[in-house]
Amino acid sequence: MNRVRAAAPQLAGLVPYDPKYLPAEAFLSANENPRDVDGELRELIGRRIAKVPLNRYPDPLAGGLRDMIAEANGLDRDHVLIGNGGDELLFNLALAWGGPGRTCLNFPPTFSVYAANARLTNTAVVDIARTEDFSIDEEAAFERLAVGDIDYVIVASPNNPTGLRCPQAFIERLLDATDALVMVDEAYFEFSRQTARPLLATHENLVILRTFSKAFSLAGVRLGYILANPAVIREFVKVRQPYSVDAVSQAVGEVVFEHRARFEPGIREIIEERGRVAEALRATPGIVPFPSDSNWILLRMEDAGEAWEYLYEHGVLVRDFSATPLLEGCLRVTMGTPEQNDRFISLLRAFVAERGSRRAQAARD
Ligand SMILES: *Cc1c(COP(=O)(O)O)cnc(C)c1O
């Protein structure tokens, strides 16, 4: 047959996730670590990979890495599950707790993958918009939860792309107020230094998501994990692809996790750069940076789309959110190396100055 019947109805009109990754000299658009894994560690990784049997299926649950992560978090292995990036585990959440007739609670503007996964799995999404300063409208959230039909909730802390972590007291109240599964997405917790982990001991309905893609420089490898109570992990195991975490990724992850202290200086540098860049942005007329607990800064300005173009033409790629509801006029810049950040700041200042003189010229004409 030279035709094909329609795909599943929930795909109609769905736009695939597009990270808007374009060739550039400075990639400040995807919240990656600007520094690759160092040479010494690469050497160790190479040696470990050389011993991986490539003809055998991998350990389905990545036992080695699972035990290391469990131990580092004071838990045992049945509280941990490794995934093919955090993204796979976010999809597994929608498969296991969502589906037709089920509902999730979402706090936009936030990571767009949450709503996309809900849509793919025919899960209804209830959106509670964040307030002007991008904090969660707590009373609206509790009021909605009281209806009793919410099956899962996702709270990103820090929230991507807005930047701040979620108050710990709210997370605790949320966990107490509902039996819905509450996912706290801690993809950037190494930069925010705050975790909901202690609440696992008292809250069966908590699941925490982490990733190797940001602080640990492994976005190219695809490794993430969740921490949760065993009853929750068991449900995630039912929906996952058995071999989603390949043997090479497991080996890389083990070496990197074992040596994770090496990433500390880089993390500290990014936190310092965040302060320095925010200050430079505040000192630039017409630019309003939002506070951040993560490895990026969201800023608001006039002509954000044009500024994005200008930066891109000069080799610096940032993320344009100006077409996203509630993020009008906003760009997100990932903290790069100090040199990349300097370049970003001076280009943005040049854009603002050029626009200023163009306007003055236009007013004279
Ligand atoms: C980057 C990110 C993740 C996970 O990314 P992976 O590369 O798939 O591990 C999860 N949540 C948020 C908010 C992120 O920004």
Coordinates of C-alpha atoms and ligand atoms in Angstrom, one line a residue:
M1 CA 0.0 0.0 0.0
N2 CA 1.3 3.4 -0.9
R3 CA -0.5 5.2 1.9
V4 CA -0.7 4.8 5.6
R5 CA -3.5 5.3 8.1
A6 CA -3.2 8.2 10.5
A7 CA -1.0 8.0 13.6
A8 CA -2.5 8.1 17.1
P9 CA -4.8 11.0 17.4
Q10 CA -2.8 12.7 20.2
L11 CA 0.0 13.2 17.7
A12 CA -2.0 15.5 15.5
G13 CA -0.6 19.0 15.7
L14 CA 2.1 17.9 18.1
V15 CA 5.4 19.7 17.4
P16 CA 8.5 17.5 18.2
Y17 CA 10.8 18.9 20.9
D18 CA 13.3 21.2 19.3
P19 CA 16.3 22.3 21.3
K20 CA 17.0 25.0 18.7
Y21 CA 20.7 23.8 18.6
L22 CA 22.5 25.7 15.8
P23 CA 26.2 25.8 15.0
A24 CA 27.9 28.5 17.1
E25 CA 31.2 29.4 18.7
A26 CA 29.8 29.7 22.2
F27 CA 26.9 27.4 23.1
L28 CA 25.1 29.1 25.9
S29 CA 21.7 27.7 25.1
A30 CA 21.3 24.2 26.5
N31 CA 22.4 24.5 30.2
E32 CA 25.3 22.1 29.6
N33 CA 28.6 22.3 31.5
P34 CA 30.9 24.5 29.4
R35 CA 33.9 22.3 30.4
D36 CA 34.1 18.7 29.0
V37 CA 35.3 15.9 31.3
D38 CA 39.0 16.5 31.9
G39 CA 41.8 14.5 30.2
E40 CA 42.7 12.3 33.1
L41 CA 39.2 11.2 33.7
R42 CA 38.7 10.6 29.9
E43 CA 41.7 8.3 30.1
L44 CA 40.1 6.3 33.0
I45 CA 36.8 6.2 31.1
G46 CA 38.6 4.9 28.0
R47 CA 40.2 2.2 29.9
R48 CA 36.9 1.2 31.6
I49 CA 35.0 1.2 28.3
A50 CA 37.7 -1.0 26.7
K51 CA 36.6 -3.8 29.1
V52 CA 32.9 -3.6 28.4
P53 CA 31.6 -6.7 26.6
L54 CA 29.8 -5.2 23.5
N55 CA 28.2 -8.5 22.4
R56 CA 26.2 -8.9 25.7
Y57 CA 23.1 -7.1 26.7
P58 CA 23.7 -4.6 29.5
D59 CA 22.7 -5.1 33.1
P60 CA 19.0 -3.9 32.8
L61 CA 19.0 -1.9 36.0
A62 CA 22.6 -0.7 35.9
G63 CA 23.4 -2.4 39.3
G64 CA 26.9 -1.0 39.6
L65 CA 25.9 2.7 39.1
R66 CA 22.7 2.1 41.1
D67 CA 24.6 0.9 44.2
M68 CA 27.0 3.9 44.0
I69 CA 24.2 6.4 43.8
A70 CA 22.3 4.7 46.5
E71 CA 25.3 4.7 48.8
A72 CA 26.1 8.4 48.1
N73 CA 22.5 9.3 49.1
G74 CA 22.3 7.1 52.2
L75 CA 19.7 4.8 50.6
D76 CA 19.7 1.2 49.3
R77 CA 19.5 0.1 45.7
D78 CA 15.7 -0.4 45.6
H79 CA 15.4 3.4 46.2
V80 CA 17.2 4.2 42.9
L81 CA 16.5 3.8 39.2
I82 CA 18.8 4.8 36.4
G83 CA 17.4 6.1 33.1
N84 CA 18.6 7.0 29.6
G85 CA 18.8 10.7 30.6
G86 CA 16.4 12.4 33.0
D87 CA 14.1 12.7 29.9
E88 CA 13.4 9.0 29.8
L89 CA 12.4 9.0 33.5
L90 CA 10.1 12.0 32.9
F91 CA 8.5 10.0 30.1
N92 CA 8.2 6.9 32.4
L93 CA 6.5 9.1 35.0
A94 CA 3.8 10.0 32.5
L95 CA 3.5 6.3 31.4
A96 CA 3.2 5.0 35.0
W97 CA 1.1 7.8 36.7
G98 CA -0.6 9.4 33.7
G99 CA -2.7 8.0 30.8
P100 CA -6.2 8.3 29.6
G101 CA -8.6 9.5 32.4
R102 CA -5.6 10.7 34.5
T103 CA -4.4 14.2 35.3
C104 CA -1.2 16.0 36.1
L105 CA -0.6 19.4 37.7
N106 CA 1.9 21.6 36.0
F107 CA 3.3 25.1 36.9
P108 CA 4.2 27.0 33.7
P109 CA 6.4 28.5 32.6
T110 CA 8.5 25.4 33.2
F111 CA 10.3 22.6 31.3
S112 CA 8.2 22.0 28.2
V113 CA 8.9 18.3 28.2
Y114 CA 6.5 17.8 31.1
A115 CA 3.4 18.9 29.1
A116 CA 4.6 17.2 26.0
N117 CA 4.9 13.8 27.8
A118 CA 1.4 14.3 29.2
R119 CA 0.0 14.9 25.8
L120 CA 1.7 11.9 24.3
T121 CA 0.2 9.7 27.0
N122 CA -3.2 11.2 26.8
T123 CA -2.9 12.6 30.3
A124 CA -4.9 15.7 31.1
V125 CA -2.8 18.7 32.2
V126 CA -4.0 21.3 34.7
D127 CA -1.8 24.4 34.5
I128 CA -1.4 26.8 37.3
A129 CA 0.5 29.8 36.0
R130 CA 3.3 31.1 38.1
T131 CA 3.1 34.6 39.6
E132 CA 4.8 37.7 38.2
D133 CA 8.1 36.8 39.9
F134 CA 7.8 33.1 38.7
S135 CA 7.1 31.7 42.1
I136 CA 4.3 29.0 42.3
D137 CA 0.8 30.3 43.2
E138 CA 0.7 28.1 46.3
E139 CA -2.8 28.8 47.4
A140 CA -4.1 28.1 43.9
A141 CA -2.2 24.8 43.8
F142 CA -3.6 23.6 47.2
E143 CA -7.1 24.6 46.1
R144 CA -6.8 22.6 42.9
L145 CA -5.3 19.6 44.7
A146 CA -8.2 19.6 47.1
V147 CA -10.5 18.5 44.3
G148 CA -8.7 15.1 44.5
D149 CA -8.3 14.2 40.8
I150 CA -4.6 15.0 40.4
D151 CA -2.5 11.9 39.8
Y152 CA 0.9 13.5 39.6
V153 CA 2.6 16.8 40.1
I154 CA 6.0 18.0 38.8
V155 CA 7.9 20.8 40.5
A156 CA 11.2 21.7 39.0
S157 CA 13.6 23.0 41.6
P158 CA 15.4 25.1 40.4
N159 CA 12.8 25.8 37.8
N160 CA 13.9 25.7 34.2
P161 CA 13.8 28.3 32.5
T162 CA 13.0 30.8 35.3
G163 CA 15.9 29.9 37.6
L164 CA 14.9 29.8 41.3
R165 CA 14.5 26.8 43.4
C166 CA 11.2 26.0 45.1
P167 CA 10.9 26.8 48.8
Q168 CA 11.4 23.6 50.8
A169 CA 8.4 24.4 53.0
F170 CA 6.1 24.4 50.0
I171 CA 7.4 21.0 48.8
E172 CA 6.8 19.6 52.2
R173 CA 3.3 21.1 52.4
L174 CA 2.6 19.7 48.9
L175 CA 3.6 16.2 49.9
D176 CA 1.4 16.4 53.0
A177 CA -1.6 17.8 51.1
T178 CA -2.0 15.1 48.5
D179 CA -1.4 11.4 47.7
A180 CA -0.6 12.3 44.1
L181 CA 3.0 11.4 43.1
V182 CA 5.1 14.5 43.5
M183 CA 8.1 14.7 41.3
V184 CA 10.8 17.2 42.3
D185 CA 13.0 17.7 39.3
E186 CA 16.5 18.4 40.7
A187 CA 18.3 18.5 37.4
Y188 CA 20.3 21.5 38.7
F189 CA 20.6 20.7 42.4
E190 CA 24.4 20.7 42.3
F191 CA 24.1 24.4 41.6
S192 CA 21.2 25.2 44.0
R193 CA 22.6 23.0 46.8
Q194 CA 19.1 22.1 48.0
T195 CA 17.4 18.7 47.9
A196 CA 14.1 17.2 49.0
R197 CA 15.9 13.9 49.7
P198 CA 15.4 14.0 53.5
L199 CA 11.6 14.0 52.8
L200 CA 11.8 10.5 51.3
A201 CA 11.9 9.0 54.7
T202 CA 8.4 10.3 55.6
H203 CA 6.7 10.7 52.2
E204 CA 5.9 7.6 50.0
N205 CA 4.6 10.0 47.3
L206 CA 7.9 11.8 46.6
V207 CA 10.2 11.1 43.6
I208 CA 13.3 13.1 43.0
L209 CA 14.9 13.4 39.5
R210 CA 18.6 14.1 38.9
T211 CA 20.8 14.0 35.8
F212 CA 24.5 13.6 34.8
S213 CA 23.9 16.1 31.9
K214 CA 24.5 19.4 33.7
A215 CA 27.0 19.5 36.6
F216 CA 28.7 16.3 35.5
S217 CA 29.4 17.3 31.9
L218 CA 27.7 14.2 30.4
A219 CA 24.9 15.6 28.3
G220 CA 26.3 13.5 25.4
V221 CA 26.1 10.2 27.3
R222 CA 22.4 10.2 28.5
L223 CA 22.2 9.3 32.1
G224 CA 19.7 10.3 34.8
Y225 CA 18.3 8.8 37.9
I226 CA 15.4 9.0 40.3
L227 CA 15.4 8.5 44.1
A228 CA 12.1 7.3 45.5
N229 CA 10.6 4.7 47.9
P230 CA 10.7 1.1 46.6
A231 CA 7.0 0.9 45.8
V232 CA 7.3 3.9 43.4
I233 CA 10.5 2.5 41.9
R234 CA 8.7 -0.8 41.2
E235 CA 6.1 1.0 39.1
F236 CA 8.7 2.9 37.1
V237 CA 10.5 -0.5 36.4
K238 CA 7.3 -1.9 34.9
V239 CA 7.1 0.8 32.2
R240 CA 10.7 1.3 31.3
Q241 CA 12.5 -0.2 28.2
P242 CA 14.5 -3.1 29.7
Y243 CA 17.8 -2.1 28.1
S244 CA 17.5 1.7 27.8
V245 CA 20.8 2.4 29.6
D246 CA 23.5 0.8 27.5
A247 CA 26.6 -0.8 28.9
V248 CA 29.0 1.9 27.7
S249 CA 26.9 4.7 29.4
Q250 CA 26.9 2.6 32.6
A251 CA 30.6 2.3 32.5
V252 CA 31.1 6.0 31.8
G253 CA 28.7 6.9 34.6
E254 CA 30.4 4.7 37.1
V255 CA 33.8 6.3 36.5
V256 CA 32.4 9.9 36.5
F257 CA 30.3 9.3 39.7
E258 CA 33.2 7.8 41.5
H259 CA 35.3 10.9 40.7
R260 CA 32.5 13.4 41.1
A261 CA 34.5 15.5 43.5
R262 CA 36.5 16.7 40.5
F263 CA 33.6 18.6 39.2
E264 CA 33.3 20.7 42.4
P265 CA 35.7 23.5 41.3
G266 CA 33.9 23.8 38.0
I267 CA 30.5 24.0 39.8
R268 CA 31.9 26.7 42.1
E269 CA 33.2 28.6 39.1
I270 CA 29.8 28.5 37.5
I271 CA 28.1 29.7 40.7
E272 CA 30.6 32.6 40.8
E273 CA 30.1 33.4 37.2
R274 CA 26.4 33.5 37.7
G275 CA 26.9 36.3 40.3
R276 CA 29.3 38.2 38.1
V277 CA 27.2 38.0 35.0
A278 CA 24.0 39.0 36.9
E279 CA 25.7 42.0 38.2
A280 CA 27.0 43.0 34.7
L281 CA 23.4 42.5 33.3
R282 CA 21.9 44.6 36.1
A283 CA 24.4 47.4 35.2
T284 CA 23.2 47.3 31.6
P285 CA 20.4 49.7 30.8
G286 CA 17.2 48.1 29.8
I287 CA 18.2 44.5 30.9
V288 CA 16.4 42.9 33.8
P289 CA 18.1 39.6 34.9
F290 CA 16.0 37.3 37.1
P291 CA 17.6 35.8 40.2
S292 CA 19.0 32.3 39.7
D293 CA 19.9 29.2 41.8
S294 CA 21.0 27.3 38.7
N295 CA 23.7 27.4 35.9
W296 CA 21.9 30.0 33.7
I297 CA 20.3 33.4 34.0
L298 CA 16.9 34.4 32.5
L299 CA 16.7 38.0 31.5
R300 CA 14.0 40.3 30.1
M301 CA 14.6 43.1 27.6
E302 CA 13.0 45.0 24.8
D303 CA 13.6 43.5 21.3
A304 CA 14.7 40.2 22.8
G305 CA 14.3 38.5 19.4
E306 CA 16.5 41.0 17.7
A307 CA 19.1 40.6 20.5
W308 CA 19.0 36.9 20.0
E309 CA 19.8 37.4 16.3
Y310 CA 22.6 39.8 17.0
L311 CA 24.2 37.4 19.5
Y312 CA 23.9 34.5 17.1
E313 CA 25.4 36.4 14.2
H314 CA 28.3 37.1 16.4
G315 CA 28.8 33.4 17.3
V316 CA 26.9 33.2 20.7
L317 CA 23.9 31.0 20.9
V318 CA 21.5 31.6 23.7
R319 CA 17.9 30.4 24.1
D320 CA 15.0 32.6 23.0
F321 CA 11.9 32.3 25.1
S322 CA 10.3 35.5 23.9
A323 CA 7.5 33.6 22.1
T324 CA 6.6 31.5 25.2
P325 CA 3.6 32.6 27.2
L326 CA 4.6 34.5 30.4
L327 CA 8.2 34.8 29.1
E328 CA 7.7 37.6 26.7
G329 CA 10.9 39.5 26.1
C330 CA 13.0 36.7 27.8
L331 CA 16.3 35.1 26.8
R332 CA 18.1 32.4 28.8
V333 CA 21.8 32.4 28.9
T334 CA 23.7 29.4 30.2
M335 CA 26.8 30.2 32.2
G336 CA 29.8 29.4 30.0
T337 CA 33.5 29.8 30.7
P338 CA 34.5 33.3 32.0
E339 CA 35.7 34.2 28.5
Q340 CA 32.4 33.1 26.9
N341 CA 30.5 35.0 29.4
D342 CA 32.5 38.2 28.8
R343 CA 31.9 37.9 25.2
F344 CA 28.1 37.5 25.8
I345 CA 28.0 40.5 28.0
S346 CA 30.0 42.8 25.7
L347 CA 27.9 41.7 22.7
L348 CA 24.7 42.3 24.5
R349 CA 25.9 45.8 25.6
A350 CA 26.9 46.5 22.0
F351 CA 23.4 45.6 20.9
V352 CA 21.8 47.8 23.4
A353 CA 24.2 50.7 22.5
E354 CA 23.6 50.3 18.8
R355 CA 19.9 50.2 19.3
G356 CA 20.1 53.3 21.4
S357 CA 22.0 55.2 18.7
R358 CA 19.7 54.0 16.0
R359 CA 16.8 55.3 18.0
A360 CA 18.4 58.6 18.6
Q361 CA 19.1 58.9 14.9
A362 CA 15.5 58.0 14.0
A363 CA 14.3 60.6 16.4
R364 CA 16.5 63.3 14.7
D365 CA 15.4 62.2 11.2
Ligands
LIG1 C1 18.2 19.0 31.5 C2 17.0 18.8 32.3 C3 16.6 17.5 32.6 C4 17.2 16.2 32.2 O1 18.0 16.2 31.1 P1 18.6 14.9 30.6 O2 19.8 15.4 29.7 O3 17.6 14.1 29.8 O4 19.1 14.1 31.7 C5 15.4 17.3 33.4 N1 14.8 18.4 33.8 C6 15.1 19.6 33.5 C7 14.3 20.8 34.0 C8 16.2 19.9 32.7 O5 16.6 21.1 32.4

